[in-house]
C-alpha cells in the first residue's frame, strides 16, 4: 500500500510513501507520520491511500505519530476545499485544521504519579499511626494524585514510599487530564419552557435535519435556549454538535451555560472548549477528548469549526455577523462560510444566529438558501429599550473648547441612574486618552514612524502609542520639532481613558471603572471587573466593544453611546453596516432586568440610516436601504470580492508591481465575463508596520472559478523579492 503525504515543510505538494508491512493496517487518512525526506526526517499527514504509485523507488514511512489519526477524513477534505477556495497552499490549510498542540511528535498527555491501594496487600496490619492516616485517605479516594495526597495528609513522600515498600499501595504514573474549568462549580440547569416563538424555531430546526437556518432574534430573545435544545435533540440521535462563538464572547459565562446543561456529574467530559487562551496542554487534552468521542459538544472560537467531531449533527454559529470569524492570516478562511460547507458535506444542520445578521446571510435567507427563523421579541416579555438620538451639533460648549463629551441629556440620565441605584454602561470604540497630539504653534502632529497613522495619547502611562503596530514612545512635554519646542501641546479626539476621566470629575461619588484592553492587565481582570459589575460594586462601566456583546446585566438601565460616528466614515463599504450592528448590540445591553432600559446615542450624523434604523430597532428597514446601495455599486452580497494586496518597503516597487499584476489578471476576464477589476490603488491605510500597500479589488459572482484562475496566475508571477502579494477571498477588512 501507498500513502500520499503532505509534509509540514512548505512545498505545496504531496509525496507518495510505502506503508511498511509492520505498519500495514495502522495508517489511515489523517494519520500523522514521520517520513524520510532528503537526508532528514520530517512530519506529515496522510491525505489519501492508494494501491500503487506512479513513482518508483518509493521510500517507506518511518513511524506513526500518535495512536489515532487526529483529524477525521471529512475535515481533511475540508482543508483541501479551503486551500482551493481561499487560494493557499495545502499545508497552510492543514495547519489550521490541526492545532500545534496536537501536531507535536511527543504525546502531550500529562503524566502524574497516582497512589492506589493494592488488592490483596497486607492492609492495615502493623501500620504506624501516621501510616494508617495516610492509608485511610487513600482508601477513601481509591486513587489519588501523589501531590494531592501529600497536601491533604501533610506527610512526606518518604512515608508514602514506605507503604509502597510494604506492598500495601502502588505508586504509578497515570494520565491526568487538564481541565481548564476544573475549579468551577457548575450548577446544572434544566430546559426552559419555551415560549411560542422559540418553540416554532426549534421545531423547524429539529424537523429539517441537514438544512441551513438563519435565526434572526433580537438581543435577549432567547436564541441560546434554542441552541441548547437543538443540541439536546441531536445528542439523542447519537450525534455531536459544534458551537462557534466569537472569541470575545467566549466568556466563562457563555461556556457555563452550555456546561450547566450538558456537562455536569458523570458527563463532565461531554462539552469540550477550544479557544486561544488555553495552554498547549489543555488544548491537547480537549482535542483528544473530542477525537475519542468522549466530548460530543464542542464550543469554541473560529478554529473550532475543524474540531474532529464524528457523526456531526449540528453546527451553530452564534453572532454570525462577527468579523472575527474571518482569519486575517493565511489561510484567510471565514469560519461561518466554512461551517456551511462542512454542514453540507457532512449532512449536518447549520444554524446561523444573530440579532443583526450579515447582509450576506440575510440575503441568502431572502433568496431561499437558508430558512429564516425570527424571534422578534425578548424572551422575558421585556420591551426593547427606548433609543434617543442626541444631535451633538446642537450641543453648546463653554468657551472655545468645541463640543462637550457629554450632552446635557446624557449627563442628566446618568445622574438619574446614580440616584436610583441603577447601573450605566458607556460605550466608545476607541482606547486611550486622545487620538492625536498636535502643536498649535508649528502644526506638528505626532505620527507613527511605521504607519500612516497619528499616535494615540495614553495619559495614565504618559505614552504615545500606535494602534496599528504598537509603536510606543514617552509622551513629550514640549513640541519635539527642533526649531519649535513649544510647551503648548494640544490633544484632540477622545478615547475611553478621557471619558473615564471626565466622568470621575462629573460624578465624584460614583464608582467608575474602565474596561478596554489597556485596563486589563492581568489574566483574570476581565472576569473580576464583570463580577464586580454584576454584584453592583460598579455604578458606571466605560468600555470598548469588549462590553458591547453578549453580556447580560439585569441592573443596567442606561446605555450611552458616547460617539456613534467613530466607524461611520471609514473607507469601507461595510462602514454603515458595522455601525448599525454595533449600535444594535450595544443598545441590547440596556433594560435586561425588571426596569425598562434607555439608550442615548450621541452623534454628529443623526440622520444617517445606520443610526435612524438602529434607533427604531428596524433591521429589515436597514437591510432594504443598504441593499439598494450595495446593488448600485456592485458590492457583496450581490457579488463576491477578492482583495489582492501588494506590500513592500519601497512604495515605487509596490506601485509598479500592482500595475504589473493587473496586466497579468486581464486575460481572466475572457473566462470570467462578469469580472470587475478595480484599482490598483493605495490602501486606505497606505502604510502599516513599515510596509506600503497597494490593492486591487476583483468582483465576480463566480468566485470558485476566480480562485482557480488566481492560483494559476499567481504561481507564475514574477514579483521583485521585496514585494509580497496576499490574496484575500471574501475580505472583511478593506483597510
Ligand atoms: P439571546 O441569546 O437571544 O440574546 P438569551 O438566550 O441570552 O438571548 O436569553 C435572554 C434571557 O432570557 C436569558 O436570561 C434567558 O435565560 C431568558 N430566557 C430565554 N428563554 C426563555 C424562556 N423560554 N422563558 C423564560 N426566560 C427565557
Ligand atoms: Zn511645534
Ligand atoms: Zn504604527
XYZ file of C-alpha atoms and ligand atoms in Angstrom:
764
model
C 0.000 0.000 0.000
C 0.999 3.580 -0.697
C 0.193 6.642 1.361
C 0.090 10.149 -0.049
C 1.522 12.589 2.455
C 1.539 16.403 2.827
C 4.727 17.472 4.552
C 4.858 20.186 7.138
C 7.745 21.927 5.458
C 6.051 24.166 2.918
C 6.346 22.602 -0.543
C 2.834 22.970 -1.960
C 2.993 19.330 -2.988
C 2.113 15.846 -1.811
C 4.515 12.881 -1.826
C 3.988 9.119 -2.021
C 5.467 6.736 0.559
C 5.292 2.995 1.028
C 3.483 1.675 4.047
C 5.891 -0.940 5.508
C 4.364 -4.287 6.380
C 4.651 -3.757 10.129
C 2.504 -0.620 9.818
C 0.011 -2.181 7.399
C -3.496 -1.519 8.665
C -2.390 1.220 11.056
C -2.149 4.025 8.518
C -5.333 5.755 7.514
C -6.280 9.093 6.049
C -5.409 11.685 8.675
C -2.660 9.636 10.348
C 0.373 11.662 11.374
C 3.613 10.141 10.161
C 7.332 10.649 10.161
C 8.951 10.155 6.768
C 12.437 10.411 5.265
C 12.869 13.491 3.110
C 16.231 14.120 1.544
C 18.708 13.484 4.326
C 16.393 14.235 7.199
C 13.100 13.085 8.604
C 10.053 15.286 8.598
C 6.489 15.173 9.901
C 3.488 14.949 7.662
C -0.106 13.935 7.409
C -1.600 11.194 5.244
C -4.143 12.673 2.878
C -5.068 9.600 0.850
C -4.261 5.917 0.364
C -3.676 4.031 -2.889
C -2.684 0.576 -4.137
C 0.002 1.882 -6.440
C 2.055 4.950 -7.151
C 3.192 6.406 -10.455
C 6.603 6.929 -8.957
C 9.112 4.168 -8.423
C 11.717 3.590 -5.733
C 9.468 4.938 -3.005
C 10.770 5.407 0.490
C 8.884 3.978 3.440
C 7.092 5.675 6.269
C 9.416 5.595 9.288
C 6.833 5.687 12.028
C 3.396 6.705 13.082
C 2.908 9.617 15.472
C 0.150 9.036 17.979
C -2.220 6.128 18.006
C -5.143 7.627 16.186
C -5.478 9.961 13.249
C -6.099 13.395 14.642
C -8.481 14.692 12.043
C -11.398 12.966 10.502
C -11.107 12.289 6.756
C -14.027 14.690 6.307
C -12.120 17.521 7.963
C -9.164 16.729 5.760
C -11.352 17.168 2.701
C -12.477 20.460 4.169
C -8.841 21.552 4.382
C -8.464 20.778 0.705
C -11.520 22.880 -0.115
C -10.051 25.737 1.931
C -6.767 25.568 0.055
C -8.600 25.777 -3.258
C -11.237 28.363 -2.451
C -9.036 30.665 -0.379
C -6.052 30.271 -2.723
C -3.444 28.961 -0.322
C -1.007 26.052 -0.089
C -2.468 22.720 1.121
C -0.041 22.547 4.040
C -1.138 26.018 5.150
C -4.742 24.889 5.200
C -3.731 21.721 7.018
C -2.003 23.732 9.741
C -5.306 25.384 10.536
C -7.279 22.182 10.879
C -4.636 20.633 13.135
C -3.633 22.840 16.052
C 0.022 22.955 17.060
C -0.822 21.401 20.387
C -1.659 18.059 18.818
C 0.801 18.191 15.948
C 3.906 17.665 18.055
C 5.684 14.354 17.935
C 5.683 13.692 21.676
C 2.479 12.521 23.197
C 1.166 15.501 25.047
C -0.765 13.889 27.877
C 0.381 14.934 31.291
C 1.534 12.041 33.381
C 1.378 12.320 37.143
C 2.084 9.869 39.922
C -1.038 8.341 41.376
C -1.390 6.272 44.520
C -3.852 3.410 44.953
C -4.336 0.518 47.359
C -3.125 -2.847 46.197
C -5.745 -5.547 46.358
C -4.522 -8.495 48.394
C -1.976 -6.350 50.201
C -1.435 -6.685 53.895
C -3.919 -3.927 54.539
C -3.795 -2.206 57.884
C -1.621 -4.760 59.618
C 1.232 -3.244 61.619
C 0.959 0.287 60.341
C 2.171 3.199 62.408
C -0.417 5.809 63.341
C 0.868 8.168 60.664
C 0.874 5.455 58.005
C -2.648 4.446 58.993
C -3.863 8.011 58.496
C -2.376 8.097 55.038
C -3.837 4.681 54.321
C -7.336 5.913 55.195
C -7.101 8.895 52.896
C -6.058 6.647 50.016
C -8.837 4.233 50.839
C -11.419 6.991 50.749
C -10.207 8.270 47.403
C -9.483 4.882 45.827
C -6.899 6.589 43.621
C -5.292 9.919 44.341
C -2.506 12.008 42.854
C 0.631 11.761 44.985
C 0.991 15.533 45.243
C -2.560 15.909 46.412
C -2.155 13.120 48.966
C 0.910 14.830 50.417
C -1.007 18.089 50.664
C -4.055 16.569 52.366
C -2.127 14.470 54.856
C 0.757 16.863 55.446
C 3.173 13.992 55.122
C 6.309 13.379 53.079
C 6.849 11.245 50.000
C 9.142 9.026 52.116
C 6.229 7.964 54.325
C 4.179 7.039 51.313
C 7.106 5.159 49.786
C 7.307 3.055 52.961
C 3.725 1.945 52.386
C 4.711 1.029 48.866
C 7.705 -0.988 50.119
C 5.393 -2.974 52.332
C 3.230 -3.881 49.336
C 0.211 -2.038 50.658
C -0.081 0.505 47.901
C 1.103 1.164 44.396
C 2.552 4.416 43.073
C 2.379 4.613 39.298
C 2.264 7.240 36.604
C -1.153 7.869 35.166
C -2.513 10.245 32.656
C -4.265 13.122 34.277
C -6.447 15.346 32.205
C -6.012 19.073 32.306
C -9.428 20.585 32.676
C -9.347 24.370 32.349
C -12.658 24.545 34.167
C -11.705 22.128 36.928
C -12.157 24.676 39.667
C -15.539 25.987 38.594
C -18.569 24.818 40.369
C -21.286 24.415 37.810
C -24.887 24.145 38.807
C -26.910 22.044 36.365
C -29.814 23.724 34.560
C -32.920 22.200 33.043
C -34.504 23.099 29.714
C -36.686 26.204 29.925
C -40.321 26.060 28.912
C -40.091 27.666 25.516
C -42.258 30.421 24.586
C -44.207 30.035 21.374
C -41.729 31.833 19.104
C -38.851 29.760 20.382
C -40.873 26.551 20.012
C -41.652 27.302 16.379
C -37.984 27.927 15.643
C -36.870 24.806 17.475
C -39.436 22.600 15.749
C -38.285 23.828 12.366
C -34.664 23.072 13.175
C -35.378 19.641 14.614
C -37.739 18.641 11.807
C -35.431 19.627 8.959
C -32.193 17.969 9.743
C -29.372 18.735 7.331
C -30.772 22.120 6.319
C -29.436 25.647 6.864
C -31.128 28.203 9.063
C -30.708 31.844 9.830
C -32.037 32.563 13.301
C -32.698 36.279 13.435
C -33.563 37.058 17.039
C -33.303 40.374 18.846
C -30.868 40.567 21.757
C -32.428 38.784 24.696
C -34.891 36.825 22.548
C -33.573 33.541 23.908
C -31.536 32.269 20.976
C -29.221 30.407 23.314
C -32.089 28.379 24.710
C -32.989 27.360 21.150
C -29.373 26.300 20.576
C -29.311 24.292 23.791
C -32.447 22.350 22.976
C -31.429 21.779 19.363
C -28.177 20.312 20.688
C -30.103 18.088 23.093
C -32.078 16.829 20.105
C -29.010 15.797 18.083
C -27.394 14.206 21.141
C -30.443 11.999 21.493
C -29.791 10.806 17.972
C -26.245 9.897 18.890
C -24.720 12.809 17.025
C -22.447 15.648 18.027
C -22.518 19.426 17.757
C -20.138 22.323 17.231
C -20.978 25.755 18.610
C -18.948 28.671 17.298
C -18.845 31.821 19.361
C -16.729 34.903 18.640
C -13.551 34.792 20.719
C -14.609 37.911 22.598
C -17.944 36.357 23.652
C -16.366 33.109 24.747
C -16.583 34.191 28.361
C -16.844 31.862 31.355
C -20.483 32.947 31.493
C -21.136 31.632 27.979
C -19.262 28.373 28.467
C -21.044 27.801 31.722
C -24.466 27.971 30.066
C -23.506 25.004 27.897
C -21.685 23.058 30.582
C -24.523 23.580 33.034
C -26.984 21.960 30.655
C -24.915 19.053 29.391
C -21.750 18.573 31.299
C -22.218 18.014 34.986
C -21.691 14.918 37.119
C -20.692 11.778 35.225
C -20.972 13.570 31.869
C -18.238 16.004 32.763
C -16.350 15.494 29.513
C -19.304 15.897 27.181
C -18.529 19.540 26.439
C -15.084 20.481 25.150
C -13.942 24.073 24.918
C -11.431 25.338 22.384
C -10.106 28.864 22.456
C -6.834 30.717 22.198
C -6.309 31.208 25.933
C -5.962 27.518 26.673
C -2.491 26.292 27.471
C -0.940 23.967 24.912
C -1.580 21.068 27.281
C -5.211 21.954 27.832
C -5.752 22.327 24.121
C -4.194 18.928 23.526
C -6.448 17.266 26.062
C -9.628 18.949 24.849
C -8.810 17.920 21.293
C -8.275 14.285 22.209
C -11.449 14.210 24.267
C -13.268 15.172 21.105
C -11.368 12.749 18.902
C -12.069 9.889 21.272
C -15.754 10.739 21.224
C -15.902 11.442 24.942
C -16.728 15.066 24.171
C -19.569 15.408 21.717
C -20.320 19.083 22.065
C -17.559 21.486 21.118
C -17.794 25.135 21.923
C -15.107 27.405 20.663
C -13.898 30.304 18.602
C -13.150 30.323 14.872
C -10.882 27.300 14.586
C -13.279 25.043 16.495
C -15.019 24.568 13.148
C -12.285 21.991 12.466
C -12.908 20.010 15.631
C -12.721 16.293 14.830
C -16.314 15.531 15.777
C -17.571 12.403 14.120
C -21.278 11.984 13.305
C -21.719 15.696 13.314
C -25.402 16.565 13.584
C -25.450 20.300 14.165
C -23.283 23.364 13.718
C -24.280 26.603 15.405
C -22.618 29.894 14.540
C -23.659 32.445 17.117
C -23.289 36.145 16.243
C -22.697 35.008 12.700
C -22.155 38.593 11.507
C -18.984 38.947 13.601
C -15.875 39.768 11.631
C -13.626 37.855 13.972
C -14.823 34.686 12.234
C -12.547 35.667 9.412
C -8.914 34.686 9.890
C -6.642 37.576 8.952
C -3.659 35.422 8.021
C -3.349 32.510 5.615
C -5.484 30.524 5.279
C -7.842 33.505 5.234
C -10.970 31.483 5.782
C -14.296 32.671 7.148
C -15.450 30.229 9.807
C -19.141 30.926 9.143
C -18.740 30.066 5.475
C -16.615 27.031 6.296
C -19.374 25.972 8.706
C -21.880 25.988 5.873
C -19.553 23.982 3.633
C -18.812 21.486 6.385
C -22.508 21.172 7.184
C -23.251 20.476 3.543
C -20.542 17.814 3.276
C -21.476 16.040 6.497
C -25.255 16.490 6.154
C -25.324 18.399 9.414
C -27.880 21.054 10.260
C -26.404 24.559 10.342
C -27.924 27.352 12.420
C -26.538 30.856 11.995
C -27.797 33.145 14.723
C -27.674 36.903 15.169
C -29.617 39.951 16.243
C -28.058 41.753 13.297
C -27.359 39.201 10.566
C -24.703 39.982 7.987
C -26.047 41.293 4.692
C -24.692 38.112 3.112
C -26.646 35.750 5.334
C -29.886 37.706 5.294
C -29.651 37.878 1.516
C -29.193 34.101 1.441
C -32.265 33.706 3.618
C -34.314 36.013 1.384
C -33.486 34.037 -1.699
C -34.268 30.737 -0.041
C -30.809 29.289 0.511
C -31.388 29.412 4.257
C -34.652 29.090 6.121
C -35.351 32.277 8.039
C -36.438 31.937 11.661
C -37.461 35.063 13.534
C -37.561 35.833 17.250
C -38.783 39.426 17.188
C -39.454 39.758 20.925
C -37.450 39.408 24.087
C -37.899 36.090 25.837
C -38.949 37.562 29.122
C -41.562 39.937 27.628
C -39.323 42.916 28.324
C -39.705 45.847 25.981
C -36.888 46.795 23.660
C -35.111 49.797 25.152
C -36.078 53.301 24.123
C -33.324 54.742 21.936
C -32.841 58.512 21.809
C -30.539 60.059 19.248
C -28.743 63.128 20.527
C -27.594 65.564 17.857
C -24.202 66.746 19.113
C -24.052 69.565 16.574
C -26.533 71.498 18.668
C -24.762 70.954 21.984
C -23.323 74.193 23.284
C -19.949 74.188 24.931
C -18.364 76.650 27.286
C -15.805 78.923 25.680
C -13.978 77.770 22.567
C -13.426 74.196 23.641
C -15.504 72.535 20.964
C -18.469 70.270 21.673
C -18.600 68.670 25.113
C -18.143 64.951 25.654
C -21.485 64.532 27.339
C -24.698 66.097 26.189
C -26.969 67.621 28.792
C -29.380 64.770 28.258
C -26.823 62.025 28.827
C -25.448 63.746 31.929
C -28.919 64.003 33.418
C -29.729 60.415 32.566
C -26.550 59.218 34.307
C -27.271 61.347 37.373
C -30.771 59.944 37.485
C -29.476 56.347 37.431
C -26.995 57.054 40.197
C -29.809 58.404 42.360
C -31.936 55.330 41.672
C -29.059 52.969 42.416
C -29.166 51.623 38.863
C -26.215 50.959 36.558
C -24.922 52.613 33.407
C -22.765 51.348 30.548
C -20.922 53.913 28.444
C -19.544 52.787 25.156
C -16.832 54.266 22.970
C -14.994 52.285 20.391
C -11.613 53.937 20.919
C -8.946 53.376 23.525
C -6.575 55.886 25.047
C -6.993 59.483 26.148
C -6.718 61.446 22.908
C -6.456 60.248 19.331
C -3.896 62.793 18.262
C -1.320 65.205 19.596
C -0.725 68.488 17.833
C 1.400 71.580 18.329
C -0.689 74.723 17.710
C 2.431 76.828 17.133
C 4.030 74.954 14.225
C 1.299 72.480 13.267
C 3.346 69.373 14.084
C 1.258 66.183 14.517
C 2.748 63.140 16.234
C 2.639 60.305 13.699
C 3.810 56.737 13.785
C 7.165 56.307 12.037
C 5.973 52.935 10.713
C 2.383 53.638 9.689
C 0.346 56.390 8.093
C -1.452 56.945 11.375
C -1.394 59.511 14.163
C -0.297 58.370 17.592
C -2.807 57.989 20.428
C -2.054 59.642 23.737
C -2.340 57.381 26.795
C -2.297 59.742 29.723
C -2.025 57.428 32.683
C 1.082 55.782 31.261
C 2.304 59.015 29.652
C 2.909 57.315 26.326
C 2.108 57.919 22.696
C 1.110 54.685 21.051
C 0.303 53.492 17.536
C -2.862 51.403 17.457
C -1.799 49.719 14.239
C 1.732 48.482 15.003
C 2.075 49.103 18.739
C 4.927 51.636 18.385
C 5.331 53.228 21.801
C 7.200 56.401 22.848
C 7.128 58.542 26.010
C 4.775 61.491 25.535
C 6.801 64.697 25.074
C 6.216 67.733 27.290
C 7.268 70.125 24.562
C 6.790 70.144 20.817
C 9.512 67.797 19.517
C 10.104 69.896 16.363
C 13.647 71.136 16.644
C 13.021 74.775 15.859
C 9.759 74.959 17.814
C 9.842 73.332 21.254
C 6.575 74.987 22.244
C 5.043 73.844 25.579
C 1.533 74.431 24.179
C 0.824 70.839 23.136
C -2.857 70.133 22.359
C -4.725 66.844 22.294
C -7.655 66.091 20.026
C -10.174 63.317 19.619
C -11.353 61.300 22.541
C -10.855 57.781 23.839
C -12.174 55.725 26.744
C -9.485 56.944 29.131
C -10.689 60.515 28.712
C -14.322 59.514 29.110
C -13.421 57.818 32.378
C -11.525 60.875 33.491
C -14.328 63.323 32.750
C -16.896 61.057 34.410
C -14.874 60.965 37.616
C -14.894 64.739 37.706
C -18.597 64.991 36.915
C -19.669 62.300 39.391
C -17.028 62.169 42.115
C -19.077 59.835 44.310
C -19.787 57.238 41.658
C -17.687 54.128 41.188
C -16.434 54.416 37.611
C -14.484 51.549 36.051
C -12.987 51.275 32.613
C -12.802 48.081 30.617
C -10.689 48.003 27.478
C -7.541 46.159 26.516
C -5.379 48.807 28.236
C -7.220 48.421 31.517
C -6.938 44.633 31.529
C -3.502 43.898 32.846
C -3.827 40.525 34.471
C -5.370 37.312 33.200
C -8.415 37.452 35.452
C -9.110 41.198 35.257
C -11.881 40.695 32.718
C -13.692 38.244 34.910
C -13.093 40.273 38.056
C -14.483 43.512 36.619
C -17.559 41.794 35.231
C -18.065 40.115 38.613
C -17.855 43.453 40.408
C -20.274 44.976 37.949
C -22.749 42.156 38.379
C -22.574 42.465 42.163
C -23.337 46.169 41.881
C -19.927 47.366 43.077
C -19.540 49.481 39.942
C -22.010 52.252 39.024
C -20.692 53.166 35.602
C -18.758 50.862 33.299
C -16.881 52.563 30.456
C -15.584 50.393 27.669
C -14.883 49.477 24.077
C -16.564 46.700 22.097
C -15.373 44.380 24.794
C -18.537 45.311 26.710
C -20.806 45.506 23.675
C -21.509 41.849 23.179
C -23.446 39.132 24.843
C -23.181 40.399 28.389
C -26.306 40.300 30.445
C -26.722 42.561 33.474
C -30.202 43.000 34.933
C -29.417 46.240 36.738
C -28.225 48.168 33.690
C -30.975 50.601 32.740
C -28.939 53.125 30.792
C -26.558 52.671 27.894
C -24.789 55.709 26.497
C -23.004 55.624 23.161
C -20.581 58.477 23.574
C -19.747 58.976 19.931
C -21.554 56.833 17.380
C -19.640 58.193 14.395
C -16.242 56.546 15.015
C -16.662 53.883 12.364
C -19.198 55.585 10.155
C -16.936 57.352 7.723
C -14.272 54.740 7.095
C -13.359 53.926 3.505
C -15.080 50.568 3.676
C -18.352 49.670 2.029
C -19.407 47.920 5.242
C -18.888 51.000 7.443
C -22.632 51.648 7.714
C -23.498 48.003 8.307
C -20.914 47.781 11.048
C -22.205 50.878 12.791
C -25.775 49.600 12.619
C -24.686 46.276 14.118
C -22.649 47.859 16.852
C -25.397 50.294 17.900
C -27.955 47.500 17.992
C -25.680 45.229 20.004
C -24.715 47.911 22.478
C -28.317 49.064 22.874
C -29.234 45.455 23.612
C -27.343 45.691 26.906
C -29.956 48.037 28.374
C -33.060 47.004 30.248
C -32.434 43.271 30.619
C -33.916 43.236 34.104
C -37.075 44.442 35.812
C -36.712 48.118 34.954
C -37.150 49.424 31.431
C -33.979 50.461 29.633
C -32.953 53.613 27.852
C -30.237 54.234 25.300
C -28.717 57.597 24.414
C -26.812 57.737 21.129
C -24.625 60.826 20.715
C -23.748 61.605 17.115
C -22.860 64.294 14.630
C -24.706 62.395 11.857
C -28.157 61.982 13.391
C -29.955 61.287 10.118
C -27.587 58.601 8.842
C -29.657 55.473 8.004
C -27.440 53.259 10.186
C -28.369 55.397 13.172
C -32.010 56.003 12.339
C -32.887 52.355 11.650
C -30.982 51.234 14.744
C -32.995 53.753 16.766
C -36.230 52.133 15.583
C -34.919 48.548 16.029
C -35.704 48.097 12.339
C -33.312 45.507 10.910
C -35.422 44.793 7.849
C -35.635 48.501 7.021
C -31.898 48.867 7.264
C -31.326 45.789 5.140
C -33.537 47.113 2.323
C -31.873 50.531 2.326
C -28.369 49.095 2.447
C -29.078 46.560 -0.297
C -30.035 49.350 -2.642
C -26.623 50.910 -2.121
C -24.799 47.583 -2.489
C -26.618 46.730 -5.685
C -25.894 50.087 -7.294
C -22.196 49.793 -6.570
C -21.959 46.061 -7.258
C -20.731 45.158 -3.797
C -21.291 41.951 -1.830
C -23.709 40.286 -1.285
C -24.598 40.987 -4.931
C -21.227 39.728 -5.877
C -18.153 38.261 -4.216
C -14.924 40.135 -3.753
C -11.262 39.193 -3.721
C -8.713 41.668 -2.448
C -5.193 41.431 -3.817
C -2.729 43.409 -1.724
C 0.880 44.058 -2.611
C 3.166 45.180 0.136
C 6.751 46.221 0.429
C 9.027 48.868 1.869
C 9.554 50.724 -1.391
C 6.386 52.492 -2.476
C 7.628 52.712 -6.031
C 8.211 48.972 -6.324
C 4.866 48.198 -4.748
C 3.010 50.502 -7.081
C 4.876 49.172 -10.105
C 4.153 45.568 -9.078
C 0.477 46.380 -8.697
C 0.318 47.616 -12.280
C 2.140 44.501 -13.451
C -0.277 42.266 -11.514
C -3.227 43.981 -13.120
C -1.839 43.172 -16.580
C -1.410 39.525 -15.626
C -5.009 39.362 -14.487
C -6.504 40.905 -17.587
C -6.807 37.632 -19.551
C -9.019 36.159 -16.811
C -11.794 38.474 -17.937
C -12.151 36.339 -21.040
C -13.005 33.290 -18.915
C -14.980 35.046 -16.217
C -17.078 37.521 -18.099
C -18.669 39.249 -15.106
C -15.292 40.013 -13.547
C -14.717 43.600 -12.485
C -11.247 44.798 -11.629
C -10.855 47.981 -9.556
C -7.519 49.560 -8.868
C -4.691 49.296 -8.297
C -4.951 51.991 -5.669
C -3.144 52.765 -2.424
C -4.816 51.050 0.538
C -6.852 53.422 2.733
C -4.144 52.953 5.332
C -1.308 53.318 2.844
C 1.496 52.366 5.191
C 1.234 49.865 8.032
C 4.080 48.411 10.083
C 6.640 49.985 7.714
C 5.050 48.419 4.611
C 3.392 50.324 1.811
C 0.288 48.628 0.476
C -1.495 48.813 -2.875
C -4.703 46.996 -3.606
C -6.676 45.529 -6.458
C -10.263 44.561 -5.842
C -11.831 41.893 -8.020
C -15.553 41.246 -8.028
C -17.473 38.387 -9.582
C -20.405 36.098 -8.962
C -18.218 33.084 -9.784
C -15.643 33.096 -7.020
C -14.623 29.415 -7.113
C -13.673 29.860 -10.713
C -11.802 33.070 -9.983
C -9.878 31.359 -7.173
C -8.716 28.704 -9.598
C -7.636 31.300 -12.151
C -5.848 33.338 -9.490
C -3.927 30.302 -8.275
C -2.734 29.700 -11.827
C -1.812 33.323 -12.495
C -0.010 33.917 -9.220
C 2.084 30.749 -9.404
C 3.795 32.164 -12.487
C 4.103 35.672 -11.157
C 7.451 37.407 -11.243
C 7.452 39.926 -8.411
C 10.507 41.727 -7.038
C 11.920 39.995 -3.939
C 10.901 42.779 -1.605
C 7.272 42.813 -2.705
C 4.777 40.304 -1.346
C 1.286 39.503 -2.568
C -1.600 38.401 -0.405
C -4.892 37.155 -1.747
C -7.922 37.637 0.457
C -11.098 35.984 -0.786
C -14.310 37.432 0.694
C -12.351 40.039 2.670
C -13.935 41.710 5.676
C -11.147 44.148 6.363
C -10.508 46.532 3.488
C -8.233 48.971 5.248
P -30.066 35.919 23.174
O -29.013 34.851 23.061
O -31.089 35.843 22.093
O -29.528 37.306 23.339
P -30.541 34.697 25.707
O -30.591 33.292 25.263
O -29.320 35.186 26.373
O -30.898 35.646 24.491
O -31.806 34.927 26.652
C -32.032 36.128 27.357
C -32.614 35.822 28.717
O -33.921 35.255 28.587
C -31.793 34.823 29.492
O -31.723 35.237 30.817
C -32.571 33.532 29.359
O -32.383 32.709 30.487
C -34.017 34.038 29.301
N -34.888 33.122 28.570
C -34.654 32.528 27.387
N -35.695 31.759 27.020
C -36.611 31.854 27.991
C -37.908 31.302 28.205
N -38.452 30.486 27.312
N -38.553 31.643 29.327
C -38.002 32.483 30.218
N -36.795 33.033 30.084
C -36.102 32.741 28.991
Zn 5.614 72.977 17.472
Zn 2.392 52.212 13.699
